[in-house]
Amino acid sequence: MPYGVPVSRPRINPILAIWLGVLALLVIISGIVGGFQARTYVRGEKVTGTVGYCESHQEYSGGDRHDETTCYGHWATADGTRHDGKIPNAGLADEGHQVTLRALGDRVVSNNVFGALWPFALSLGGLAAVVAILIIRRRVRRLQARESRRDPGGTVRPVSSP
């Protein structure tokens, strides 16, 4: 005890704290991304885009190789302005065809609610995981405290107050 001040032990396991921090950071980042996409989906207008061409390339992630396709095209907003860019959720089969999108200027998202708002679903799932971990941790601690007050005979000992 330095300087006569009692040192309390940490209330949370440091490894659990790190994982909760990483999870919280992911929730924040996906919430920010989701905010931009939600704004485009909610405030944007429904437009028809034309898929001009698609590029396929191989990506390596997690030691595995898979094909990734990115499609580009154009759409026009109600004011008649033509915009060019990536067309979300389009594939090789959509080349040359029209797709329905939600556009807010140069920003465009899928007209599908989940396709546009997936970052919010990810944020809510992460937030639910953090809350579940904290609730379970609290219940386990209460059970451990209750068990530590019992003696081997199964009777409950009174807890003395300091």
Short mmCIF file of C-alpha atoms in Angstrom, two decimals:
data_model
loop_
_atom_site.label_atom_id
_atom_site.label_comp_id
_atom_site.label_asym_id
_atom_site.label_seq_id
_atom_site.Cartn_x
_atom_site.Cartn_y
_atom_site.Cartn_z
CA MET A 1 0.00 0.00 0.00
CA PRO A 2 1.90 3.07 -1.16
CA TYR A 3 1.27 6.16 0.97
CA GLY A 4 -1.25 4.26 3.09
CA VAL A 5 -3.86 4.31 0.30
CA PRO A 6 -5.61 1.00 -0.26
CA VAL A 7 -5.25 -0.26 -3.82
CA SER A 8 -8.36 -1.84 -5.24
CA ARG A 9 -8.08 -4.64 -7.70
CA PRO A 10 -9.39 -3.96 -11.19
CA ARG A 11 -13.11 -4.57 -11.55
CA ILE A 12 -12.78 -5.93 -15.07
CA ASN A 13 -10.46 -8.45 -16.64
CA PRO A 14 -7.96 -6.54 -18.84
CA ILE A 15 -8.42 -8.95 -21.76
CA LEU A 16 -12.20 -8.54 -21.58
CA ALA A 17 -11.70 -4.77 -21.49
CA ILE A 18 -9.59 -4.91 -24.65
CA TRP A 19 -12.16 -7.04 -26.49
CA LEU A 20 -15.00 -4.77 -25.37
CA GLY A 21 -12.98 -1.76 -26.56
CA VAL A 22 -12.40 -3.35 -29.97
CA LEU A 23 -16.08 -4.23 -30.24
CA ALA A 24 -17.09 -0.70 -29.21
CA LEU A 25 -14.74 0.76 -31.83
CA LEU A 26 -16.29 -1.44 -34.53
CA VAL A 27 -19.77 -0.34 -33.44
CA ILE A 28 -18.74 3.33 -33.64
CA ILE A 29 -17.12 2.97 -37.08
CA SER A 30 -20.03 1.02 -38.56
CA GLY A 31 -22.41 3.57 -37.01
CA ILE A 32 -20.61 6.40 -38.78
CA VAL A 33 -20.64 4.54 -42.10
CA GLY A 34 -24.27 3.65 -41.49
CA GLY A 35 -25.12 7.29 -40.84
CA PHE A 36 -23.94 8.32 -44.29
CA GLN A 37 -25.74 5.42 -45.95
CA ALA A 38 -28.92 6.02 -43.94
CA ARG A 39 -28.93 9.69 -44.91
CA THR A 40 -28.61 8.75 -48.57
CA TYR A 41 -31.34 6.10 -48.27
CA VAL A 42 -33.82 8.25 -46.33
CA ARG A 43 -33.27 11.64 -47.99
CA GLY A 44 -32.28 10.37 -51.41
CA GLU A 45 -34.61 9.98 -54.32
CA LYS A 46 -35.49 6.74 -56.05
CA VAL A 47 -33.63 6.60 -59.36
CA THR A 48 -32.98 4.09 -62.09
CA GLY A 49 -29.35 3.42 -62.80
CA THR A 50 -27.80 1.64 -65.75
CA VAL A 51 -24.96 -0.78 -65.12
CA GLY A 52 -22.32 0.03 -67.74
CA TYR A 53 -19.63 -2.52 -66.99
CA CYS A 54 -18.33 -4.76 -64.24
CA GLU A 55 -14.79 -5.70 -63.26
CA SER A 56 -13.97 -9.00 -61.60
CA HIS A 57 -10.79 -9.58 -59.67
CA GLN A 58 -9.54 -12.01 -57.06
CA GLU A 59 -9.09 -10.95 -53.46
CA TYR A 60 -7.22 -12.74 -50.73
CA SER A 61 -8.59 -12.59 -47.21
CA GLY A 62 -8.24 -14.94 -44.29
CA GLY A 63 -5.97 -17.22 -46.30
CA ASP A 64 -8.74 -17.76 -48.83
CA ARG A 65 -9.11 -16.52 -52.38
CA HIS A 66 -12.44 -15.36 -53.81
CA ASP A 67 -13.76 -13.35 -56.75
CA GLU A 68 -14.90 -9.80 -56.10
CA THR A 69 -16.99 -7.90 -58.65
CA THR A 70 -17.34 -4.12 -58.83
CA CYS A 71 -19.85 -2.60 -61.23
CA TYR A 72 -19.93 0.93 -62.57
CA GLY A 73 -22.65 2.85 -64.30
CA HIS A 74 -24.69 6.02 -64.33
CA TRP A 75 -27.95 7.43 -63.01
CA ALA A 76 -29.82 10.70 -63.39
CA THR A 77 -31.44 12.66 -60.56
CA ALA A 78 -34.79 14.49 -60.82
CA ASP A 79 -33.06 17.76 -61.77
CA GLY A 80 -31.65 16.02 -64.86
CA THR A 81 -28.05 15.83 -63.63
CA ARG A 82 -26.23 12.69 -64.75
CA HIS A 83 -23.97 11.01 -62.20
CA ASP A 84 -21.39 8.26 -62.72
CA GLY A 85 -19.96 5.87 -60.16
CA LYS A 86 -20.07 2.46 -58.51
CA ILE A 87 -23.39 0.67 -58.57
CA PRO A 88 -23.91 -1.17 -55.27
CA ASN A 89 -25.16 -4.77 -55.17
CA ALA A 90 -24.79 -5.24 -58.92
CA GLY A 91 -23.08 -8.22 -60.51
CA LEU A 92 -21.91 -9.48 -63.89
CA ALA A 93 -25.47 -10.54 -64.75
CA ASP A 94 -26.61 -6.90 -64.38
CA GLU A 95 -24.27 -5.52 -67.07
CA GLY A 96 -26.27 -3.43 -69.52
CA HIS A 97 -29.43 -3.65 -67.40
CA GLN A 98 -31.22 -1.10 -65.25
CA VAL A 99 -31.32 -1.29 -61.45
CA THR A 100 -33.29 0.70 -58.88
CA LEU A 101 -31.19 2.82 -56.51
CA ARG A 102 -31.53 5.60 -53.93
CA ALA A 103 -29.40 8.63 -54.80
CA LEU A 104 -28.45 11.83 -53.03
CA GLY A 105 -26.27 13.65 -55.52
CA ASP A 106 -23.16 11.58 -56.25
CA ARG A 107 -23.86 9.19 -53.36
CA VAL A 108 -25.90 6.14 -54.22
CA VAL A 109 -27.08 3.14 -52.19
CA SER A 110 -29.11 0.07 -52.95
CA ASN A 111 -32.89 0.48 -52.92
CA ASN A 112 -33.00 -2.62 -50.71
CA VAL A 113 -33.36 -1.56 -47.04
CA PHE A 114 -30.89 -4.10 -45.66
CA GLY A 115 -28.49 -3.53 -48.54
CA ALA A 116 -28.42 0.17 -47.71
CA LEU A 117 -28.56 0.01 -43.93
CA TRP A 118 -26.34 -3.02 -43.17
CA PRO A 119 -23.91 -0.93 -41.08
CA PHE A 120 -26.72 -0.16 -38.63
CA ALA A 121 -27.56 -3.84 -38.36
CA LEU A 122 -23.87 -4.48 -37.64
CA SER A 123 -23.83 -1.69 -35.03
CA LEU A 124 -26.94 -2.97 -33.30
CA GLY A 125 -25.58 -6.52 -33.30
CA GLY A 126 -22.30 -5.34 -31.79
CA LEU A 127 -24.08 -3.22 -29.21
CA ALA A 128 -26.31 -6.15 -28.29
CA ALA A 129 -23.21 -8.33 -27.87
CA VAL A 130 -21.56 -5.78 -25.54
CA VAL A 131 -24.73 -5.47 -23.43
CA ALA A 132 -25.15 -9.26 -23.30
CA ILE A 133 -21.53 -9.73 -22.17
CA LEU A 134 -21.93 -7.13 -19.42
CA ILE A 135 -25.24 -8.60 -18.20
CA ILE A 136 -23.87 -12.14 -18.14
CA ARG A 137 -20.73 -10.96 -16.37
CA ARG A 138 -22.83 -9.19 -13.71
CA ARG A 139 -25.01 -12.26 -13.13
CA VAL A 140 -21.97 -14.54 -12.83
CA ARG A 141 -20.42 -12.20 -10.27
CA ARG A 142 -23.65 -12.14 -8.24
CA LEU A 143 -23.82 -15.94 -8.29
CA GLN A 144 -20.17 -16.19 -7.24
CA ALA A 145 -20.74 -13.72 -4.41
CA ARG A 146 -23.81 -15.65 -3.24
CA GLU A 147 -21.88 -18.95 -3.34
CA SER A 148 -18.91 -17.48 -1.47
CA ARG A 149 -21.21 -16.53 1.43
CA ARG A 150 -22.38 -20.13 1.85
CA ASP A 151 -20.49 -22.52 4.10
CA PRO A 152 -19.91 -26.19 3.23
CA GLY A 153 -23.10 -27.16 5.07
CA GLY A 154 -25.20 -25.15 2.66
CA THR A 155 -26.36 -22.47 5.10
CA VAL A 156 -25.93 -18.82 4.36
CA ARG A 157 -23.51 -16.91 6.56
CA PRO A 158 -24.41 -13.32 7.38
CA VAL A 159 -22.26 -10.76 5.64
CA SER A 160 -20.61 -8.41 8.10
CA SER A 161 -20.59 -4.74 7.20
CA PRO A 162 -17.30 -2.82 7.48
#
